[in-house]
Amino acid sequence: MKYAEVSVNAPAAQRQTFSYSIPSELTVDVGQAVYVPFGQKTVQGIVVELADVPVFEPTRDITGVIDSHPLLSAKQILLAKWLGDYYLSPLFDALALMLPPGFERRVLTTVSLTHCQPDTAALTENQQKLFELLQRKGAVRLNEIEALLGKRRSATTIGQFVGRGLAERQYQLERIKVKTLFQQFIRLKVDAAVAAAAAEKSVKKAPGQAALLKYLAAGTGAVSFAEARLKTNCNKTTIDALLRKELITTETAEVRREPLSHYQVQLSQPLNLTDAQEAAFKPIQLSLHNNEGTKASLFLLHGVTASGKTEIYLQALAEAVKLGKKGIALVPEIALTPQTIERFSARFPGRVAVLHSELKLGERFDEWQRIKKGEVDVVVGPRSALFAPQPDLGLIIIDEEHEWTYKQTEQPPLYHARDAAVKLAELTGATLIMGSATPSLETYYHATKGDYRLLALPERVTINAPMPEVKVVDMREELKTGNRSVFSRKLIQGLEKVLANKEQAILFLNRRGSATTIECRNCGFVIKCKNCEIPMTYHLNSDSLLCHRCNNKMKPPQVCPNCLSRRIRYLGTGTEKINEEVQALFPQARLLRWDSDAVRADNSHHDILNKFRNYEADFLIGTQMVAKGLDLPLVTLVGVVLADTSLNLPDFRAGERTFQLLCQVAGRAGRGRSEGQVVIQTYNPDHYAVLAAAKHDYRAFYDKEIAFRRELREPPFTQLATLTFVHANDNRCREEAEIIAKRIIEERDARGVPDLNLIGPAPAFVHRLRGRYHWQIIVRGSELSSFLKNIPLPQGWMIDIDPVGL
Ligand code: ADP
Ligand code: ZN
Ligand code: ZN
């Protein structure tokens, strides 16, 4: 007898696998999807291992196979195990990342009466209601009963019925959500000339048949029923008649739902690499040939915007394809990177697949199947595309590797695509290229240590587009000279010039989260926590300042502790406010807003962007989104309304974040013929992140920032994990957090782990969300996954290893 270790699709399974016996009539392989009994239910499972002896006994039989071929490769299973172990997530959740779209099906419960007759007179009111429902409808879905009786009452009542043998529960997997799509086609069975002649003959008596025959004779090959109906107005009778006359045949064929079809691609040829590109390309090429899966095949491609990184990705992919290999290219956000997809499609026409959540399920399913069959050279998509079933993986590209969107933050596993990609490269021998103009501190640090190989492209490819001039405006000076507006004179002048020259400007406002900090408008001083060195957040309802790391509280001061000025104020201006002010200053200007509210309201990213591109607006006002890789030739001015908003985020990465954003925004200016200008407004003109961004000097920023990280013992010099508890009751939340914090300390002391400490418990940065409270513990140390896996966390806890935002 053979046995299989199966990861089952049931919340109770967590990181465990279960042993099942393989009945002799089934062939089961590693990576195969199966049905297995689990408790009273039948659930989906993935075979992760085969064995001659089971890990646990007694075992039950695997019920059946879902798909006759393994859905996952052995390497994908290893990757999923790593994800589960490292991010402490349920194993099935990690496997699910790699399964075909729509694969997961919930177990549905139905209830029906047995043959036992109850004494109806003795039934309670609820029991009466349930009995009537079941009698009337037969098998009834649990959610229908819950709609009638409420969640809790239906559980009790059903329990009573089942206990007395009056009713029984059945479990079924929900309906299959998506399948390969087949359609009916018709084609001529005779020569076109014969068909045309037959059409002539029947024009009078059967005009419908004649029209269809003519249509088929004029075209080539098969035509779908739908197309035939649309073009010739024919119906089933027409088709049947022609079938009887043996003039046509029908056939069934698979049709593909194709998301890329709306792109009109024009084939592009590889460019001659510049010397700098050539120098970066050579080691990548060598690594592709070696296919080793060592440190030598992990590259950080550090190149300023427009330095030709994308061209290197394209040529590396071409090289991989030449070697019979395939690639995966990750982009930060699909909606904001249409240009990248276009460039891949232009170089590899018909050989690109896209995978992302905005596609219809059917499209995603078909793309997945196409990839699995080995039909595409490259899969382009957001972080989840890393788990596409690309066979013979030779190259992984992560564009804009520093972007926060590469971290999964909603449902487990809370993985970072960059770290998962490093693991996948190691498992498959693929070459990994991480590209960025402003690499994340961690990545650059690894590169300097030799864990990754650093490749640099310091110049823009086209010499006639130099980096734009950046002017930092000290808003304290503006105030001193009596300018109380949110706009400096410099920025107003710039906007005037843009209008006069019929050019365009972008006004960038970084407003992430709803946190407000207190900053002195006179000297730029920001109230920070004395323990944590991060800005404290102002809370209106309690009129207090709070540190979201350590729960330190204080009353907001009336005067600046630094210069005793009374001009101390709360920062946090929204796009709407800016919009009003700009309109008041420039009544004739055409404004366009681009933030998540505007996108949600009516326009897609694409529409807003197109409007701006078509010069339907003079100024574009927006948040982060405007900073992404847009190429807008008319834009000659970029104004950063207030750099301090991101500088003052209560997060140790605030400096890094600000630097990256400012560099990106600055990169938007002057991409066309006219020279660009950038105006950064700030109360902290001497901050190293602002200064370095103004000079486009990554290294200057990195050196300062890494020194701080070392000094304050922040990543990459330590590892962090956050444990968050969510509950409707704030007190309950705090108590629970305190219990677990105590438990962690005990475990640490019992095991003698010296370099581990806790920050908090404290209310999370977003304390209250949709009526539920969040409390958080930050754990700081090393090898946190293996330490924390020993701490059992009750329901309601979320664990985040290497969090990106605190
Ligand atoms: P990045 O990805 O670093 O922003 P791109 O690859 O998009 O840079 O290159 C910027 C511009 O320069 C693009 O328009 C691209 O077509 C062009 N370009 C890149 N490499 C070359 C080259 N070797 N010769 C000529 N033009 C190039
Ligand atoms: Zn001050
Ligand atoms: Zn603090």
PDB file of C-alpha atoms in Angstrom, residues 226-397:
ATOM      1  CA  ALA A 226     -22.205  33.041 -32.536  1.00  0.00           C
ATOM      2  CA  GLU A 227     -20.407  34.711 -35.402  1.00  0.00           C
ATOM      3  CA  ALA A 228     -22.621  33.021 -37.993  1.00  0.00           C
ATOM      4  CA  ARG A 229     -25.729  34.165 -36.166  1.00  0.00           C
ATOM      5  CA  LEU A 230     -24.460  37.691 -35.874  1.00  0.00           C
ATOM      6  CA  LYS A 231     -23.347  38.011 -39.478  1.00  0.00           C
ATOM      7  CA  THR A 232     -26.076  36.156 -41.367  1.00  0.00           C
ATOM      8  CA  ASN A 233     -28.959  36.126 -38.947  1.00  0.00           C
ATOM      9  CA  CYS A 234     -29.166  32.334 -39.263  1.00  0.00           C
ATOM     10  CA  ASN A 235     -30.659  30.016 -36.665  1.00  0.00           C
ATOM     11  CA  LYS A 236     -30.538  26.400 -35.594  1.00  0.00           C
ATOM     12  CA  THR A 237     -33.003  25.337 -38.330  1.00  0.00           C
ATOM     13  CA  THR A 238     -30.838  26.871 -41.050  1.00  0.00           C
ATOM     14  CA  ILE A 239     -27.783  25.051 -39.787  1.00  0.00           C
ATOM     15  CA  ASP A 240     -29.620  21.740 -39.432  1.00  0.00           C
ATOM     16  CA  ALA A 241     -30.904  22.033 -42.986  1.00  0.00           C
ATOM     17  CA  LEU A 242     -27.424  22.579 -44.387  1.00  0.00           C
ATOM     18  CA  LEU A 243     -26.095  19.717 -42.278  1.00  0.00           C
ATOM     19  CA  ARG A 244     -28.717  17.396 -43.774  1.00  0.00           C
ATOM     20  CA  LYS A 245     -27.695  18.506 -47.261  1.00  0.00           C
ATOM     21  CA  GLU A 246     -24.112  17.670 -46.247  1.00  0.00           C
ATOM     22  CA  LEU A 247     -22.896  21.092 -47.308  1.00  0.00           C
ATOM     23  CA  ILE A 248     -21.461  21.943 -43.892  1.00  0.00           C
ATOM     24  CA  THR A 249     -20.097  20.153 -40.826  1.00  0.00           C
ATOM     25  CA  THR A 250     -19.986  21.205 -37.215  1.00  0.00           C
ATOM     26  CA  GLU A 251     -17.177  20.771 -34.747  1.00  0.00           C
ATOM     27  CA  THR A 252     -16.440  21.598 -31.130  1.00  0.00           C
ATOM     28  CA  ALA A 253     -13.247  23.427 -30.309  1.00  0.00           C
ATOM     29  CA  GLU A 254     -11.612  25.017 -27.321  1.00  0.00           C
ATOM     30  CA  VAL A 255     -11.731  28.792 -27.367  1.00  0.00           C
ATOM     31  CA  ARG A 256      -9.457  30.988 -25.397  1.00  0.00           C
ATOM     32  CA  ARG A 257     -10.583  34.005 -23.456  1.00  0.00           C
ATOM     33  CA  GLU A 258      -7.819  36.416 -24.254  1.00  0.00           C
ATOM     34  CA  PRO A 259      -7.066  39.482 -22.153  1.00  0.00           C
ATOM     35  CA  LEU A 260      -4.234  40.780 -24.338  1.00  0.00           C
ATOM     36  CA  SER A 261      -6.317  40.923 -27.485  1.00  0.00           C
ATOM     37  CA  HIS A 262      -7.086  44.611 -27.058  1.00  0.00           C
ATOM     38  CA  TYR A 263      -3.450  45.585 -27.324  1.00  0.00           C
ATOM     39  CA  GLN A 264      -2.409  46.475 -30.816  1.00  0.00           C
ATOM     40  CA  VAL A 265       1.201  45.512 -30.861  1.00  0.00           C
ATOM     41  CA  GLN A 266       3.756  46.629 -33.315  1.00  0.00           C
ATOM     42  CA  LEU A 267       6.757  44.377 -33.431  1.00  0.00           C
ATOM     43  CA  SER A 268       9.877  45.953 -31.933  1.00  0.00           C
ATOM     44  CA  GLN A 269      13.478  44.981 -32.537  1.00  0.00           C
ATOM     45  CA  PRO A 270      16.251  44.733 -29.953  1.00  0.00           C
ATOM     46  CA  LEU A 271      18.236  47.968 -29.642  1.00  0.00           C
ATOM     47  CA  ASN A 272      22.014  48.139 -29.784  1.00  0.00           C
ATOM     48  CA  LEU A 273      23.026  48.227 -26.154  1.00  0.00           C
ATOM     49  CA  THR A 274      25.057  51.166 -24.915  1.00  0.00           C
ATOM     50  CA  ASP A 275      28.391  50.424 -23.257  1.00  0.00           C
ATOM     51  CA  ALA A 276      26.843  50.741 -19.804  1.00  0.00           C
ATOM     52  CA  GLN A 277      23.974  48.419 -20.747  1.00  0.00           C
ATOM     53  CA  GLU A 278      26.389  45.965 -22.313  1.00  0.00           C
ATOM     54  CA  ALA A 279      28.456  45.870 -19.121  1.00  0.00           C
ATOM     55  CA  ALA A 280      25.334  45.112 -17.101  1.00  0.00           C
ATOM     56  CA  PHE A 281      24.004  42.594 -19.598  1.00  0.00           C
ATOM     57  CA  LYS A 282      27.123  40.403 -19.864  1.00  0.00           C
ATOM     58  CA  PRO A 283      27.043  38.893 -16.342  1.00  0.00           C
ATOM     59  CA  ILE A 284      23.287  38.312 -16.661  1.00  0.00           C
ATOM     60  CA  GLN A 285      23.850  36.487 -19.922  1.00  0.00           C
ATOM     61  CA  LEU A 286      26.526  34.340 -18.347  1.00  0.00           C
ATOM     62  CA  SER A 287      24.299  33.490 -15.424  1.00  0.00           C
ATOM     63  CA  LEU A 288      21.477  32.467 -17.778  1.00  0.00           C
ATOM     64  CA  HIS A 289      23.853  30.032 -19.420  1.00  0.00           C
ATOM     65  CA  ASN A 290      25.094  28.625 -16.133  1.00  0.00           C
ATOM     66  CA  ASN A 291      21.690  28.154 -14.551  1.00  0.00           C
ATOM     67  CA  GLU A 292      23.207  27.489 -11.162  1.00  0.00           C
ATOM     68  CA  GLY A 293      20.758  28.650  -8.541  1.00  0.00           C
ATOM     69  CA  THR A 294      23.448  30.285  -6.450  1.00  0.00           C
ATOM     70  CA  LYS A 295      24.107  33.820  -5.248  1.00  0.00           C
ATOM     71  CA  ALA A 296      25.847  34.442  -8.573  1.00  0.00           C
ATOM     72  CA  SER A 297      22.508  34.542 -10.373  1.00  0.00           C
ATOM     73  CA  LEU A 298      20.840  37.189  -8.207  1.00  0.00           C
ATOM     74  CA  PHE A 299      21.208  40.701  -9.634  1.00  0.00           C
ATOM     75  CA  LEU A 300      20.301  44.151  -8.447  1.00  0.00           C
ATOM     76  CA  LEU A 301      20.058  46.397 -11.487  1.00  0.00           C
ATOM     77  CA  HIS A 302      20.367  49.894 -10.101  1.00  0.00           C
ATOM     78  CA  GLY A 303      19.634  52.371 -12.865  1.00  0.00           C
ATOM     79  CA  VAL A 304      18.174  55.865 -12.803  1.00  0.00           C
ATOM     80  CA  THR A 305      14.839  56.368 -14.579  1.00  0.00           C
ATOM     81  CA  ALA A 306      15.190  56.000 -18.357  1.00  0.00           C
ATOM     82  CA  SER A 307      18.632  54.427 -18.076  1.00  0.00           C
ATOM     83  CA  GLY A 308      17.554  51.477 -20.205  1.00  0.00           C
ATOM     84  CA  LYS A 309      16.678  48.860 -17.598  1.00  0.00           C
ATOM     85  CA  THR A 310      13.638  47.632 -19.494  1.00  0.00           C
ATOM     86  CA  GLU A 311      15.718  47.073 -22.612  1.00  0.00           C
ATOM     87  CA  ILE A 312      17.991  44.851 -20.522  1.00  0.00           C
ATOM     88  CA  TYR A 313      15.003  42.879 -19.243  1.00  0.00           C
ATOM     89  CA  LEU A 314      13.864  42.331 -22.813  1.00  0.00           C
ATOM     90  CA  GLN A 315      17.239  41.177 -24.049  1.00  0.00           C
ATOM     91  CA  ALA A 316      17.784  38.931 -21.032  1.00  0.00           C
ATOM     92  CA  LEU A 317      14.450  37.316 -21.764  1.00  0.00           C
ATOM     93  CA  ALA A 318      15.376  36.846 -25.415  1.00  0.00           C
ATOM     94  CA  GLU A 319      18.555  35.143 -24.264  1.00  0.00           C
ATOM     95  CA  ALA A 320      16.618  32.846 -21.937  1.00  0.00           C
ATOM     96  CA  VAL A 321      14.209  31.955 -24.753  1.00  0.00           C
ATOM     97  CA  LYS A 322      17.165  31.148 -26.987  1.00  0.00           C
ATOM     98  CA  LEU A 323      18.262  28.662 -24.329  1.00  0.00           C
ATOM     99  CA  GLY A 324      14.801  27.059 -24.335  1.00  0.00           C
ATOM    100  CA  LYS A 325      13.772  28.745 -21.088  1.00  0.00           C
ATOM    101  CA  LYS A 326      10.947  30.981 -19.994  1.00  0.00           C
ATOM    102  CA  GLY A 327      10.456  33.987 -17.779  1.00  0.00           C
ATOM    103  CA  ILE A 328       8.258  35.760 -15.272  1.00  0.00           C
ATOM    104  CA  ALA A 329       8.256  39.568 -15.031  1.00  0.00           C
ATOM    105  CA  LEU A 330       6.712  41.240 -12.012  1.00  0.00           C
ATOM    106  CA  VAL A 331       5.450  44.804 -12.079  1.00  0.00           C
ATOM    107  CA  PRO A 332       4.273  46.767  -9.029  1.00  0.00           C
ATOM    108  CA  GLU A 333       0.728  47.437 -10.165  1.00  0.00           C
ATOM    109  CA  ILE A 334      -0.781  46.260 -13.410  1.00  0.00           C
ATOM    110  CA  ALA A 335      -3.133  49.204 -13.906  1.00  0.00           C
ATOM    111  CA  LEU A 336      -0.255  51.637 -13.724  1.00  0.00           C
ATOM    112  CA  THR A 337       2.150  49.750 -15.951  1.00  0.00           C
ATOM    113  CA  PRO A 338       0.426  49.283 -19.318  1.00  0.00           C
ATOM    114  CA  GLN A 339       3.566  50.514 -21.049  1.00  0.00           C
ATOM    115  CA  THR A 340       5.653  47.671 -19.658  1.00  0.00           C
ATOM    116  CA  ILE A 341       3.185  45.059 -20.896  1.00  0.00           C
ATOM    117  CA  GLU A 342       3.092  46.727 -24.293  1.00  0.00           C
ATOM    118  CA  ARG A 343       6.854  46.615 -24.557  1.00  0.00           C
ATOM    119  CA  PHE A 344       6.974  42.917 -23.719  1.00  0.00           C
ATOM    120  CA  SER A 345       4.186  42.156 -26.194  1.00  0.00           C
ATOM    121  CA  ALA A 346       5.928  44.141 -28.915  1.00  0.00           C
ATOM    122  CA  ARG A 347       9.133  42.163 -28.514  1.00  0.00           C
ATOM    123  CA  PHE A 348       7.484  38.756 -27.961  1.00  0.00           C
ATOM    124  CA  PRO A 349       4.246  38.983 -29.942  1.00  0.00           C
ATOM    125  CA  GLY A 350       1.684  36.363 -28.993  1.00  0.00           C
ATOM    126  CA  ARG A 351       4.088  34.928 -26.415  1.00  0.00           C
ATOM    127  CA  VAL A 352       3.116  37.063 -23.411  1.00  0.00           C
ATOM    128  CA  ALA A 353       0.545  36.162 -20.777  1.00  0.00           C
ATOM    129  CA  VAL A 354      -0.842  38.532 -18.193  1.00  0.00           C
ATOM    130  CA  LEU A 355      -2.261  37.400 -14.903  1.00  0.00           C
ATOM    131  CA  HIS A 356      -3.960  39.725 -12.490  1.00  0.00           C
ATOM    132  CA  SER A 357      -7.069  40.056 -10.419  1.00  0.00           C
ATOM    133  CA  GLU A 358      -8.832  42.567 -12.664  1.00  0.00           C
ATOM    134  CA  LEU A 359      -9.188  39.974 -15.393  1.00  0.00           C
ATOM    135  CA  LYS A 360     -12.370  37.970 -15.570  1.00  0.00           C
ATOM    136  CA  LEU A 361     -12.095  34.576 -13.944  1.00  0.00           C
ATOM    137  CA  GLY A 362     -12.435  32.836 -17.324  1.00  0.00           C
ATOM    138  CA  GLU A 363      -9.591  34.875 -18.772  1.00  0.00           C
ATOM    139  CA  ARG A 364      -7.373  34.149 -15.817  1.00  0.00           C
ATOM    140  CA  PHE A 365      -8.177  30.467 -16.029  1.00  0.00           C
ATOM    141  CA  ASP A 366      -7.300  30.302 -19.730  1.00  0.00           C
ATOM    142  CA  GLU A 367      -4.104  32.287 -19.279  1.00  0.00           C
ATOM    143  CA  TRP A 368      -3.075  29.902 -16.527  1.00  0.00           C
ATOM    144  CA  GLN A 369      -3.714  26.862 -18.753  1.00  0.00           C
ATOM    145  CA  ARG A 370      -1.808  28.455 -21.610  1.00  0.00           C
ATOM    146  CA  ILE A 371       1.161  29.117 -19.329  1.00  0.00           C
ATOM    147  CA  LYS A 372       1.057  25.604 -17.885  1.00  0.00           C
ATOM    148  CA  LYS A 373       1.157  24.157 -21.404  1.00  0.00           C
ATOM    149  CA  GLY A 374       4.370  26.094 -22.039  1.00  0.00           C
ATOM    150  CA  GLU A 375       2.864  28.368 -24.684  1.00  0.00           C
ATOM    151  CA  VAL A 376       4.248  31.688 -23.496  1.00  0.00           C
ATOM    152  CA  ASP A 377       7.739  33.097 -23.157  1.00  0.00           C
ATOM    153  CA  VAL A 378       6.892  35.415 -20.319  1.00  0.00           C
ATOM    154  CA  VAL A 379       4.189  35.977 -17.744  1.00  0.00           C
ATOM    155  CA  VAL A 380       3.742  39.617 -16.772  1.00  0.00           C
ATOM    156  CA  GLY A 381       1.806  40.485 -13.662  1.00  0.00           C
ATOM    157  CA  PRO A 382       1.753  41.748 -10.095  1.00  0.00           C
ATOM    158  CA  ARG A 383       3.350  39.872  -7.177  1.00  0.00           C
ATOM    159  CA  SER A 384       1.068  36.846  -7.522  1.00  0.00           C
ATOM    160  CA  ALA A 385       2.356  36.191 -11.058  1.00  0.00           C
ATOM    161  CA  LEU A 386       5.479  34.825  -9.407  1.00  0.00           C
ATOM    162  CA  PHE A 387       3.468  31.666  -8.761  1.00  0.00           C
ATOM    163  CA  ALA A 388       2.385  31.145 -12.373  1.00  0.00           C
ATOM    164  CA  PRO A 389       2.987  27.557 -13.571  1.00  0.00           C
ATOM    165  CA  GLN A 390       5.725  28.625 -15.968  1.00  0.00           C
ATOM    166  CA  PRO A 391       7.664  25.502 -16.929  1.00  0.00           C
ATOM    167  CA  ASP A 392      11.453  25.656 -17.485  1.00  0.00           C
ATOM    168  CA  LEU A 393      11.764  28.884 -15.593  1.00  0.00           C
ATOM    169  CA  GLY A 394      15.027  30.571 -16.521  1.00  0.00           C
ATOM    170  CA  LEU A 395      14.519  34.218 -15.655  1.00  0.00           C
ATOM    171  CA  ILE A 396      12.629  36.224 -13.041  1.00  0.00           C
ATOM    172  CA  ILE A 397      12.420  39.989 -13.342  1.00  0.00           C
TER     173      ILE A 397
END
